[in-house]
Coordinates of C-alpha atoms in Angstrom, one line a residue:
Chain A
M1 CA 0.0 0.0 0.0
K2 CA 1.3 3.4 -1.0
I3 CA 0.1 6.8 0.3
T4 CA 0.3 9.9 -2.0
F5 CA -0.4 13.3 -0.6
L6 CA -2.1 15.4 -3.3
G7 CA -2.9 18.4 -1.1
T8 CA -1.3 19.3 2.3
S9 CA -2.5 22.9 2.9
S10 CA -5.2 24.0 5.3
G11 CA -8.0 26.3 4.3
A12 CA -6.8 27.7 1.0
P13 CA -4.2 26.6 -1.6
S14 CA -0.8 28.2 -1.4
R15 CA 1.8 28.4 -4.2
T16 CA 3.4 25.2 -2.9
R17 CA 0.6 23.2 -1.3
N18 CA -2.9 22.4 -2.6
V19 CA -5.9 21.9 -0.3
S20 CA -6.6 18.4 1.2
S21 CA -6.6 15.2 -0.6
I22 CA -4.7 11.9 0.1
A23 CA -4.6 8.8 -2.2
L24 CA -4.1 5.3 -0.9
Q25 CA -3.0 2.9 -3.6
L26 CA -4.0 -0.7 -3.3
P27 CA -1.7 -2.4 -5.8
E28 CA -3.3 -5.9 -5.2
R29 CA -6.5 -4.6 -6.7
G30 CA -5.1 -2.1 -9.2
A31 CA -7.2 0.6 -7.5
F32 CA -6.9 3.5 -5.2
Y33 CA -9.0 5.2 -2.5
L34 CA -9.1 9.0 -2.0
F35 CA -9.5 10.7 1.4
D36 CA -11.0 14.1 0.9
C37 CA -11.0 15.9 -2.4
G38 CA -10.2 19.7 -2.3
E39 CA -10.4 21.9 -5.3
G40 CA -7.6 21.1 -7.8
T41 CA -7.3 17.4 -6.8
Q42 CA -7.8 16.3 -10.4
H43 CA -5.1 18.8 -11.4
Q44 CA -2.7 17.3 -8.9
M45 CA -3.5 13.8 -10.3
L46 CA -2.5 15.0 -13.8
R47 CA 1.0 15.6 -12.2
S48 CA 1.1 12.1 -10.5
P49 CA 0.9 8.5 -11.7
L50 CA -2.7 8.2 -10.4
R51 CA -5.3 7.7 -13.1
P52 CA -8.9 8.7 -12.3
S53 CA -10.1 5.5 -14.0
Q54 CA -8.5 3.5 -11.1
L55 CA -10.3 5.5 -8.4
E56 CA -12.7 3.2 -6.6
R57 CA -13.8 4.9 -3.3
I58 CA -13.7 8.4 -1.9
F59 CA -14.0 8.9 1.9
I60 CA -14.9 12.5 2.9
T61 CA -13.9 13.5 6.5
H62 CA -16.2 16.6 6.7
L63 CA -17.9 19.0 4.3
H64 CA -15.7 22.1 4.6
G65 CA -15.0 23.5 1.1
D66 CA -11.2 22.8 1.2
H67 CA -12.1 19.1 1.5
I68 CA -14.9 18.7 -1.1
F69 CA -14.7 21.4 -3.8
G70 CA -12.7 19.2 -6.1
L71 CA -15.1 16.3 -6.0
I72 CA -17.5 17.1 -8.8
G73 CA -14.8 18.2 -11.2
L74 CA -12.9 15.0 -10.6
L75 CA -16.0 12.8 -11.1
A76 CA -16.9 14.7 -14.3
S77 CA -13.4 14.5 -15.8
R78 CA -13.2 10.8 -14.9
S79 CA -16.3 10.4 -17.0
L80 CA -14.7 12.2 -20.0
A81 CA -11.5 10.2 -19.7
T82 CA -11.0 6.9 -21.5
G83 CA -11.4 3.9 -19.2
G84 CA -13.3 5.6 -16.4
V85 CA -16.4 3.4 -16.5
S86 CA -16.1 1.4 -13.3
P87 CA -18.4 2.5 -10.4
V88 CA -17.3 4.9 -7.7
T89 CA -18.6 4.9 -4.1
L90 CA -18.5 8.1 -2.0
Y91 CA -18.7 8.1 1.8
G92 CA -19.2 11.1 4.0
P93 CA -21.3 13.0 6.5
E94 CA -24.9 14.0 5.9
G95 CA -25.1 16.8 3.3
L96 CA -22.6 15.2 0.9
D97 CA -25.5 13.6 -1.0
E98 CA -27.2 17.0 -1.3
Y99 CA -24.0 18.7 -2.5
V100 CA -23.4 16.0 -5.1
R101 CA -26.9 16.0 -6.3
C102 CA -27.2 19.8 -6.6
S103 CA -23.8 20.2 -8.3
L104 CA -24.5 17.4 -10.9
H105 CA -28.0 18.7 -11.6
V106 CA -27.1 22.4 -12.0
S107 CA -24.1 21.7 -14.2
R108 CA -26.0 19.1 -16.2
T109 CA -23.2 16.6 -15.6
H110 CA -24.1 13.1 -16.7
L111 CA -21.6 10.5 -15.4
G112 CA -20.8 7.6 -17.6
Y113 CA -20.5 5.2 -14.7
P114 CA -22.5 4.4 -11.5
L115 CA -21.9 6.7 -8.6
E116 CA -23.2 5.8 -5.1
V117 CA -23.2 8.2 -2.2
R118 CA -23.3 6.6 1.3
T119 CA -24.0 8.7 4.3
V120 CA -21.7 8.1 7.2
A121 CA -23.6 8.8 10.4
A122 CA -22.2 6.6 13.2
P123 CA -18.8 5.2 14.3
G124 CA -18.1 1.7 12.9
I125 CA -17.5 -0.1 9.7
V126 CA -18.3 1.9 6.6
Y127 CA -16.9 -0.6 4.1
E128 CA -15.7 -4.2 4.2
D129 CA -14.6 -6.9 1.9
E130 CA -12.5 -10.1 2.1
A131 CA -9.2 -8.2 2.3
L132 CA -9.8 -5.1 4.3
S133 CA -12.3 -2.9 6.2
V134 CA -12.7 0.8 6.5
V135 CA -13.8 2.0 9.9
C136 CA -14.8 5.6 10.9
A137 CA -14.8 7.4 14.2
P138 CA -16.1 10.9 15.1
M139 CA -13.5 13.7 15.3
R140 CA -13.9 17.1 17.0
H141 CA -14.0 20.0 14.5
G142 CA -17.2 22.0 15.2
I143 CA -18.9 20.3 12.2
E144 CA -19.8 16.7 11.8
A145 CA -16.4 15.1 11.1
Y146 CA -15.0 11.6 10.8
G147 CA -11.6 10.0 10.8
Y148 CA -11.1 6.8 8.8
A149 CA -9.0 3.7 9.4
V150 CA -8.2 1.3 6.6
I151 CA -7.6 -2.1 8.3
E152 CA -6.2 -5.0 6.3
K153 CA -7.4 -8.3 7.4
E154 CA -5.1 -10.9 8.9
Q155 CA -3.6 -13.0 6.1
T156 CA -3.4 -16.8 6.3
G157 CA 0.1 -18.0 7.3
R158 CA 2.5 -19.6 4.9
F159 CA 1.9 -23.3 4.0
D160 CA 5.1 -25.3 4.6
V161 CA 5.2 -27.3 1.4
E162 CA 8.7 -28.7 2.2
K163 CA 7.5 -30.2 5.5
A164 CA 4.5 -31.7 3.7
Q165 CA 6.8 -33.3 1.2
A166 CA 9.1 -34.6 3.9
L167 CA 6.0 -36.2 5.6
G168 CA 5.5 -38.1 2.3
V169 CA 2.3 -36.3 1.2
P170 CA 1.8 -37.4 -2.5
A171 CA 1.4 -34.7 -5.1
G172 CA -2.2 -33.9 -5.9
P173 CA -5.4 -32.6 -4.3
L174 CA -4.3 -33.5 -0.7
Y175 CA -2.2 -30.4 -0.6
G176 CA -5.2 -28.2 -1.2
R177 CA -7.0 -29.9 1.7
L178 CA -4.0 -29.5 4.0
K179 CA -3.8 -25.8 3.1
N180 CA -7.4 -25.4 4.2
G181 CA -6.3 -26.8 7.6
E182 CA -8.0 -30.1 7.2
T183 CA -6.7 -33.4 8.7
I184 CA -6.0 -36.0 6.0
T185 CA -5.2 -39.7 5.9
L186 CA -2.2 -40.8 3.8
P187 CA -2.2 -44.0 1.7
D188 CA -0.1 -45.7 4.4
G189 CA -2.7 -44.9 7.1
R190 CA -0.9 -42.1 8.9
T191 CA -2.9 -38.9 9.5
V192 CA -1.6 -35.4 9.0
D193 CA -3.1 -32.3 10.6
G194 CA -3.0 -29.4 8.0
T195 CA -2.9 -26.7 10.8
T196 CA 0.5 -28.0 11.8
L197 CA 1.8 -27.1 8.3
I198 CA 0.5 -23.5 8.3
G199 CA 2.6 -20.7 9.7
P200 CA 1.3 -18.0 12.0
P201 CA -1.2 -15.6 10.4
R202 CA 0.4 -12.5 9.0
P203 CA -1.1 -9.4 10.6
G204 CA -2.7 -6.8 8.3
R205 CA -1.7 -3.1 8.2
K206 CA -3.6 -0.2 9.5
I207 CA -3.6 3.3 8.1
V208 CA -5.5 6.1 9.8
F209 CA -6.6 9.5 8.3
T210 CA -8.0 11.9 10.9
G211 CA -9.1 14.7 8.6
D212 CA -9.6 18.0 10.5
T213 CA -9.8 17.7 14.3
T214 CA -8.5 19.1 17.5
Y215 CA -7.2 16.6 20.1
T216 CA -9.7 13.9 20.8
P217 CA -9.5 10.5 22.6
S218 CA -11.6 9.2 19.7
A219 CA -8.6 9.8 17.4
V220 CA -6.4 7.8 19.8
E221 CA -8.8 5.0 19.8
L222 CA -9.1 4.9 16.0
A223 CA -5.3 5.0 15.7
L224 CA -4.5 2.3 18.2
N225 CA -1.5 0.4 16.9
A226 CA -1.7 2.0 13.5
D227 CA 1.2 1.5 11.1
V228 CA 0.7 5.0 9.8
L229 CA -1.3 7.8 11.5
I230 CA -1.9 10.8 9.2
H231 CA -3.0 13.5 11.6
E232 CA -3.7 17.1 10.8
A233 CA -1.3 19.7 12.3
T234 CA -2.5 23.0 11.2
Y235 CA -0.7 25.0 13.8
S236 CA 2.5 25.3 15.8
E237 CA 2.4 24.9 19.6
N238 CA 3.0 28.7 19.7
D239 CA -0.4 29.2 17.9
L240 CA -2.4 27.0 20.3
P241 CA -5.1 29.7 20.8
L242 CA -5.7 29.7 17.0
A243 CA -5.9 25.9 17.0
E244 CA -8.4 25.9 19.9
R245 CA -10.6 28.6 18.3
A246 CA -10.8 26.8 15.0
Q247 CA -10.9 23.3 16.5
H248 CA -7.7 22.3 14.6
S249 CA -4.6 20.6 16.0
T250 CA -1.2 21.8 17.0
T251 CA 1.8 19.6 16.2
G252 CA 1.8 18.6 19.9
M253 CA -1.7 17.4 19.8
A254 CA -1.0 15.3 16.7
A255 CA 2.2 13.8 18.3
R256 CA 0.3 13.1 21.6
V257 CA -2.4 11.1 19.6
A258 CA 0.4 9.1 17.9
H259 CA 2.1 8.5 21.2
E260 CA -1.0 7.5 23.1
A261 CA -2.2 5.2 20.3
D262 CA 1.2 3.6 20.1
A263 CA 1.3 4.2 16.3
K264 CA 4.4 3.3 14.4
T265 CA 4.7 6.4 12.2
L266 CA 3.1 9.8 12.3
I267 CA 2.7 12.0 9.2
L268 CA 1.6 15.6 9.7
T269 CA -0.5 17.3 7.0
H270 CA -3.0 20.2 6.6
I271 CA -0.3 22.8 7.3
S272 CA -1.3 26.4 7.6
P273 CA 0.1 28.6 4.8
R274 CA 1.4 31.0 7.6
Y275 CA 4.5 28.7 8.0
E276 CA 5.4 29.0 4.3
G277 CA 6.1 32.7 4.3
G278 CA 9.8 32.5 5.3
E279 CA 9.2 34.7 8.2
G280 CA 8.6 33.4 11.8
Q281 CA 8.2 29.7 12.2
T282 CA 8.7 27.2 9.4
T283 CA 7.5 23.7 8.6
D284 CA 10.9 22.5 9.9
D285 CA 10.0 24.0 13.3
L286 CA 6.6 22.2 13.2
L287 CA 8.3 18.9 12.5
R288 CA 10.8 19.4 15.4
E289 CA 7.9 20.2 17.8
A290 CA 6.2 17.0 17.0
Q291 CA 9.4 14.9 17.1
T292 CA 10.0 16.1 20.7
I293 CA 6.9 14.1 21.7
F294 CA 6.8 11.4 19.0
P295 CA 10.2 10.9 17.3
N296 CA 9.0 8.9 14.3
T297 CA 7.2 11.9 12.7
L298 CA 7.3 13.0 9.1
L299 CA 5.8 16.2 7.6
A300 CA 4.0 15.8 4.3
H301 CA 4.4 18.0 1.2
D302 CA 2.4 17.8 -2.0
F303 CA 3.3 14.6 -4.0
F304 CA 5.1 13.1 -1.0
T305 CA 4.6 9.3 -1.2
Y306 CA 5.0 6.8 1.6
E307 CA 5.1 3.0 1.1
V308 CA 3.5 1.2 4.0
Q309 CA 5.7 -1.8 4.7
K310 CA 4.1 -5.3 5.2
R311 CA 4.1 -6.2 8.9
T312 CA 6.6 -8.9 9.9
I313 CA 5.2 -12.1 11.3
Q314 CA 5.3 -12.0 15.1
A315 CA 6.8 -15.0 16.8
E316 CA 4.2 -17.2 18.6
Chain B
M1 CA -8.0 47.4 -20.1
K2 CA -6.1 44.1 -20.0
I3 CA -7.3 40.6 -20.6
T4 CA -5.7 37.7 -18.8
F5 CA -6.5 34.1 -19.8
L6 CA -6.5 32.0 -16.7
G7 CA -7.9 28.9 -18.3
T8 CA -8.1 28.0 -22.0
S9 CA -8.9 24.3 -22.1
S10 CA -12.3 22.8 -23.0
G11 CA -14.0 20.3 -20.8
A12 CA -11.2 19.1 -18.5
P13 CA -7.9 20.5 -17.5
S14 CA -4.8 19.3 -19.3
R15 CA -1.2 19.5 -18.1
T16 CA -0.8 22.9 -19.8
R17 CA -4.3 24.4 -19.9
N18 CA -6.8 24.9 -17.1
V19 CA -10.5 25.0 -17.6
S20 CA -12.3 28.3 -18.5
S21 CA -11.7 31.6 -16.9
I22 CA -10.8 35.0 -18.3
A23 CA -10.0 38.2 -16.3
L24 CA -10.6 41.7 -17.5
Q25 CA -8.6 44.2 -15.6
L26 CA -10.0 47.8 -15.3
P27 CA -7.0 49.8 -14.1
E28 CA -9.1 53.0 -13.8
R29 CA -11.0 51.4 -11.0
G30 CA -8.3 49.2 -9.5
A31 CA -10.6 46.2 -10.1
F32 CA -11.1 43.3 -12.4
Y33 CA -14.0 41.3 -13.7
L34 CA -14.0 37.5 -14.3
F35 CA -15.7 35.7 -17.1
D36 CA -16.4 32.1 -16.1
C37 CA -14.6 30.4 -13.2
G38 CA -13.6 26.8 -13.8
E39 CA -12.0 24.6 -11.1
G40 CA -8.6 25.8 -10.2
T41 CA -9.1 29.5 -11.2
Q42 CA -8.0 30.6 -7.7
H43 CA -4.8 28.5 -8.2
Q44 CA -4.1 30.2 -11.5
M45 CA -4.6 33.6 -9.8
L46 CA -1.9 32.6 -7.3
R47 CA 0.5 32.4 -10.3
S48 CA -0.7 35.8 -11.7
P49 CA -0.6 39.4 -10.5
L50 CA -4.4 39.2 -10.0
R51 CA -5.5 39.5 -6.3
P52 CA -8.9 38.1 -5.3
S53 CA -9.5 41.2 -3.2
Q54 CA -9.8 43.3 -6.4
L55 CA -12.4 41.0 -7.9
E56 CA -15.6 43.0 -8.4
R57 CA -17.9 41.1 -10.7
I58 CA -18.1 37.6 -12.1
F59 CA -20.1 36.9 -15.3
I60 CA -20.9 33.2 -15.9
T61 CA -21.7 32.3 -19.5
H62 CA -23.4 28.9 -18.7
L63 CA -23.5 26.4 -15.9
H64 CA -21.4 23.5 -17.3
G65 CA -18.9 22.3 -14.6
D66 CA -15.8 23.4 -16.4
H67 CA -17.1 27.0 -16.2
I68 CA -18.3 27.1 -12.6
F69 CA -16.6 24.6 -10.4
G70 CA -13.9 27.1 -9.2
L71 CA -16.5 29.6 -8.1
I72 CA -17.1 28.7 -4.5
G73 CA -13.5 27.9 -3.7
L74 CA -12.4 31.3 -5.0
L75 CA -15.2 33.2 -3.1
A76 CA -14.2 31.3 0.1
S77 CA -10.5 32.0 -0.3
R78 CA -11.2 35.6 -1.0
S79 CA -12.9 35.7 2.3
L80 CA -9.9 34.2 4.1
A81 CA -7.4 36.5 2.4
T82 CA -6.6 39.9 3.8
G83 CA -8.4 42.8 2.1
G84 CA -11.2 40.8 0.5
V85 CA -14.1 42.7 2.1
S86 CA -15.6 44.6 -0.8
P87 CA -18.8 43.2 -2.3
V88 CA -18.8 40.8 -5.2
T89 CA -21.7 40.5 -7.7
L90 CA -22.3 37.3 -9.7
Y91 CA -24.2 37.2 -13.0
G92 CA -25.3 34.0 -14.7
P93 CA -28.2 31.9 -16.0
E94 CA -30.9 30.5 -13.8
G95 CA -29.6 27.8 -11.5
L96 CA -26.4 29.7 -10.6
D97 CA -28.2 31.0 -7.5
E98 CA -29.2 27.5 -6.4
Y99 CA -25.6 26.2 -7.0
V100 CA -24.1 29.0 -4.9
R101 CA -26.6 28.7 -2.1
C102 CA -26.3 24.9 -1.9
S103 CA -22.5 24.9 -2.0
L104 CA -22.1 27.6 0.6
H105 CA -24.7 25.9 2.9
V106 CA -23.4 22.4 2.7
S107 CA -19.8 23.5 3.3
R108 CA -20.8 26.0 6.0
T109 CA -18.9 28.7 4.2
H110 CA -19.6 32.2 5.7
L111 CA -18.3 34.9 3.4
G112 CA -16.9 38.0 5.1
Y113 CA -18.3 40.3 2.4
P114 CA -21.6 40.8 0.6
L115 CA -22.3 38.5 -2.3
E116 CA -25.1 39.1 -4.7
V117 CA -26.2 36.7 -7.4
R118 CA -28.2 38.2 -10.3
T119 CA -29.9 35.9 -12.7
V120 CA -29.4 36.7 -16.3
A121 CA -32.6 35.7 -18.3
A122 CA -32.9 37.9 -21.4
P123 CA -30.6 39.7 -23.8
G124 CA -29.8 43.3 -22.9
I125 CA -27.9 45.3 -20.3
V126 CA -26.9 43.3 -17.2
Y127 CA -24.7 45.9 -15.6
E128 CA -24.2 49.6 -16.2
D129 CA -22.4 52.5 -14.6
E130 CA -21.1 55.9 -15.8
A131 CA -18.1 54.4 -17.5
L132 CA -19.2 51.1 -19.1
S133 CA -22.0 48.7 -19.6
V134 CA -22.1 44.9 -19.8
V135 CA -24.5 43.5 -22.3
C136 CA -25.5 39.9 -22.8
A137 CA -26.9 37.9 -25.7
P138 CA -28.0 34.3 -26.0
M139 CA -25.5 31.8 -27.5
R140 CA -26.2 28.3 -28.9
H141 CA -24.8 25.5 -26.8
G142 CA -27.7 23.1 -25.9
I143 CA -28.0 24.7 -22.4
E144 CA -29.0 28.2 -21.5
A145 CA -25.8 30.2 -22.4
Y146 CA -24.9 33.9 -22.8
G147 CA -22.1 35.8 -24.3
Y148 CA -21.1 39.1 -22.7
A149 CA -19.9 42.4 -24.2
V150 CA -18.1 45.0 -22.1
I151 CA -18.8 48.3 -23.7
E152 CA -17.0 51.4 -22.6
K153 CA -19.0 54.6 -22.9
E154 CA -18.0 57.4 -25.2
Q155 CA -15.6 59.7 -23.3
T156 CA -16.1 63.5 -23.6
G157 CA -13.6 65.0 -26.0
R158 CA -10.6 67.0 -25.0
F159 CA -11.2 70.6 -23.8
D160 CA -9.0 73.0 -25.7
V161 CA -7.6 75.1 -22.9
E162 CA -5.1 76.9 -25.1
K163 CA -7.9 78.2 -27.4
A164 CA -9.9 79.4 -24.4
Q165 CA -6.9 81.3 -23.1
A166 CA -6.4 82.8 -26.6
L167 CA -10.0 84.0 -26.5
G168 CA -9.2 85.8 -23.3
V169 CA -11.2 83.7 -20.9
P170 CA -10.1 84.7 -17.4
A171 CA -8.8 82.1 -15.0
G172 CA -11.6 80.9 -12.7
P173 CA -14.9 79.1 -12.7
L174 CA -15.8 80.0 -16.3
Y175 CA -13.5 77.2 -17.5
G176 CA -15.7 74.6 -15.7
R177 CA -18.8 75.9 -17.4
L178 CA -17.2 75.9 -20.8
K179 CA -16.1 72.3 -20.2
N180 CA -19.7 71.5 -19.5
G181 CA -20.5 72.9 -23.0
E182 CA -22.3 76.0 -21.7
T183 CA -22.2 79.4 -23.5
I184 CA -20.7 82.1 -21.3
T185 CA -20.4 85.9 -21.5
L186 CA -17.0 87.4 -21.0
P187 CA -16.4 90.6 -19.0
D188 CA -16.0 92.5 -22.3
G189 CA -19.5 91.3 -23.4
R190 CA -18.3 88.7 -26.0
T191 CA -20.0 85.3 -25.7
V192 CA -18.1 82.0 -26.0
D193 CA -19.8 78.7 -26.9
G194 CA -18.2 75.9 -24.8
T195 CA -19.0 73.2 -27.4
T196 CA -16.7 74.9 -29.8
L197 CA -13.8 74.3 -27.4
I198 CA -14.5 70.6 -26.9
G199 CA -12.9 68.1 -29.3
P200 CA -14.8 65.1 -30.8
P201 CA -15.9 62.4 -28.3
R202 CA -13.5 59.5 -27.8
P203 CA -15.2 56.2 -28.6
G204 CA -15.1 53.5 -25.9
R205 CA -13.7 50.1 -26.4
K206 CA -15.7 46.9 -26.8
I207 CA -14.6 43.4 -25.6
V208 CA -16.7 40.4 -26.3
F209 CA -16.7 37.0 -24.5
T210 CA -18.8 34.3 -26.2
G211 CA -18.4 31.5 -23.7
D212 CA -19.3 28.1 -25.3
T213 CA -21.3 28.3 -28.5
T214 CA -21.6 26.9 -32.0
Y215 CA -21.9 29.4 -34.8
T216 CA -24.8 31.8 -34.1
P217 CA -25.9 35.2 -35.7
S218 CA -26.5 36.3 -32.1
A219 CA -22.7 36.2 -31.5
V220 CA -22.1 38.3 -34.7
E221 CA -24.6 40.9 -33.5
L222 CA -23.0 41.0 -30.0
A223 CA -19.5 41.3 -31.5
L224 CA -20.3 44.1 -34.0
N225 CA -17.3 46.4 -34.3
A226 CA -15.7 44.8 -31.2
D227 CA -12.1 45.7 -30.5
V228 CA -11.5 42.2 -29.2
L229 CA -13.7 39.2 -29.8
I230 CA -12.8 36.2 -27.6
H231 CA -14.6 33.3 -29.2
E232 CA -14.4 29.6 -28.3
A233 CA -12.8 27.3 -30.9
T234 CA -12.9 23.9 -29.4
Y235 CA -12.3 22.1 -32.6
S236 CA -10.4 22.1 -35.9
E237 CA -12.4 22.3 -39.1
N238 CA -11.5 18.6 -39.6
D239 CA -13.5 17.8 -36.5
L240 CA -16.7 19.7 -37.6
P241 CA -19.0 16.7 -36.8
L242 CA -17.7 16.8 -33.2
A243 CA -18.3 20.5 -32.9
E244 CA -21.8 20.1 -34.3
R245 CA -22.7 17.3 -32.0
A246 CA -21.5 19.1 -28.9
Q247 CA -22.7 22.6 -30.1
H248 CA -19.2 23.9 -29.9
S249 CA -17.3 26.0 -32.6
T250 CA -14.7 25.1 -35.1
T251 CA -11.9 27.6 -35.8
G252 CA -13.8 28.5 -39.0
M253 CA -17.0 29.3 -37.2
A254 CA -15.1 31.6 -34.8
A255 CA -13.3 33.3 -37.6
R256 CA -16.6 33.7 -39.6
V257 CA -18.2 35.5 -36.6
A258 CA -15.2 37.9 -36.3
H259 CA -15.3 38.6 -40.0
E260 CA -19.1 39.2 -40.2
A261 CA -19.0 41.3 -37.0
D262 CA -16.1 43.4 -38.4
A263 CA -14.2 42.9 -35.2
K264 CA -10.6 44.2 -35.0
T265 CA -9.0 41.2 -33.2
L266 CA -10.1 37.6 -32.7
I267 CA -8.7 35.6 -29.8
L268 CA -9.4 31.8 -29.8
T269 CA -9.8 29.9 -26.5
H270 CA -11.5 26.8 -25.1
I271 CA -9.2 24.5 -27.0
S272 CA -9.8 20.8 -26.9
P273 CA -6.9 18.8 -25.2
R274 CA -6.9 16.6 -28.3
Y275 CA -4.7 19.2 -30.1
E276 CA -2.0 19.1 -27.3
G277 CA -1.0 15.5 -27.8
G278 CA 1.7 16.1 -30.4
E279 CA 0.0 13.7 -32.7
G280 CA -2.3 14.8 -35.5
Q281 CA -3.3 18.5 -35.6
T282 CA -1.8 21.1 -33.3
T283 CA -2.9 24.4 -32.0
D284 CA -0.7 26.0 -34.7
D285 CA -2.9 24.3 -37.2
L286 CA -6.0 25.7 -35.5
L287 CA -4.6 29.2 -35.6
R288 CA -3.8 28.9 -39.3
E289 CA -7.3 27.6 -40.1
A290 CA -8.8 30.7 -38.5
Q291 CA -6.3 33.2 -40.0
T292 CA -7.3 32.0 -43.5
I293 CA -10.7 33.5 -42.9
F294 CA -9.8 36.3 -40.4
P295 CA -6.1 37.2 -40.5
N296 CA -5.9 39.1 -37.2
T297 CA -6.5 36.1 -35.1
L298 CA -4.5 35.0 -32.0
L299 CA -4.8 31.8 -30.0
A300 CA -4.7 32.1 -26.2
H301 CA -2.7 30.0 -23.8
D302 CA -2.9 30.1 -20.0
F303 CA -1.6 33.4 -18.6
F304 CA -1.6 35.0 -22.1
T305 CA -2.4 38.7 -21.6
Y306 CA -3.7 41.2 -24.1
E307 CA -3.7 44.9 -23.6
V308 CA -6.7 46.5 -25.3
Q309 CA -5.5 49.7 -26.9
K310 CA -7.5 52.9 -26.6
R311 CA -9.4 53.8 -29.7
T312 CA -8.0 56.7 -31.7
I313 CA -10.3 59.7 -32.2
Q314 CA -12.0 59.5 -35.6
A315 CA -11.9 62.5 -37.8
E316 CA -15.3 64.3 -38.0

């Protein structure tokens, strides 16, 4: 799984950072998910290897303009582009449906593929298939807001084919039954328990997107043991009053969530343009503030990509 | 007056052209107007000398997404930026009001300045003040669509102060009355007719924006004697069937309008991304096609600026 930051600015675009959008590529299925879709997300995609035709699901954290104003343009351009015919499912708080319906209607946009809008209204699973689930939890931002966790399912352990051969299992369908964990009887009367040939299950990965929020225990809970926590950090610790007023996070709040959740890596995003000016504090300062509390912190920039490593198998 | 093309692509953004938006700077009033506002217009402005705080009026030709999806983001960012407190007036076809209301409501966007949306529903004057008027006319695009003409008013001719002095007009308030065209009586009893001291009126300029349209006599009428006609030219003559199907223009249609309207300069915009690929026809070919019919044709690119020269005074 690979994370690509398409927009890392808060509120309005700057010359170097676009407004919020993060892509999560799922190479096993040749698709990607999008988390938020600020204005200009389709323009950022043009400058990345991401193709709108491979977009499968969009999860919206909340309905502030800098997180949704790129939605309809992207959906419309996906319809114009070759190959964009597979369905797209949109998830987000109440009102998203109204916004999508109104925008498509007024602009007479007719999508060449099925679009489904699912309203997220309570914490829990919002999507699930055989390989992963997407879970949401409420954030604290003065407007209905959700964070999302993408949780890979545990993968079956490795089948020890060498050990099976050493036990004298003859080539053929018996292997399939052993891999399923069944107990089989060999031609010579011995029985072999398949579960003894299967290694420990490989744990799935967990990636968490908070969207906009000030510090909340709900983010800690959502991020428990996450491989990657992507937390907003609009402000420096010095600007704590601004963060409190707008219900955003400081670097310290983001780092505290990562620490309390025992996350492996923290990536800061949604950076206020005030730290880009060259005067006063810089984004380097923001990063250092967070690293004081949570050393394994990174600070995203537009087009920054992060490969989420597979978890190693834990010893039993 | 200076025209800046912020977006010159049709339908969807390409790597080199954004979707539609054109700014008209009015230096006399330290303000600019915008014609259409596709997604990413505010991003383009960040890369230009145009400041959202100086934006005064936005004229929308029609409600297709590539002409309006940048509207709410721009209005919202203008509110966040310093100085953006003067009112903005929006003009466009029925439905624009609904789109603006719905988008602001769903995204909980509260603008820090007055915004007025005026529905354009019939040909005629949509805005007028002492210096200029903006007139609209219906275009032909399969959806309610208007072209706009910005028409400067005739300016009073130059007052010949040297001639007044030679006639012995004493310094003082008599000059003001002569400039108003009044007839005055000098201390020695002679009368002087002010109108004989005022040169011929200086004609105003006319700039016309068609928005999306296929060939229509209404565009010719709107563009009569225009200094600058900005006409869409989505397609090459070779792609006439595509232009007819989508009710867009070919280069030839645009040139024909300029020719029939006796416009001074034609600028082509809204170019299909298909001519950017390097294969087949190029934008150079499009320009040549139009110049065959109307030699004084230019083809816009993003950030292309065009200074509209003042008209010279015609001999009486």
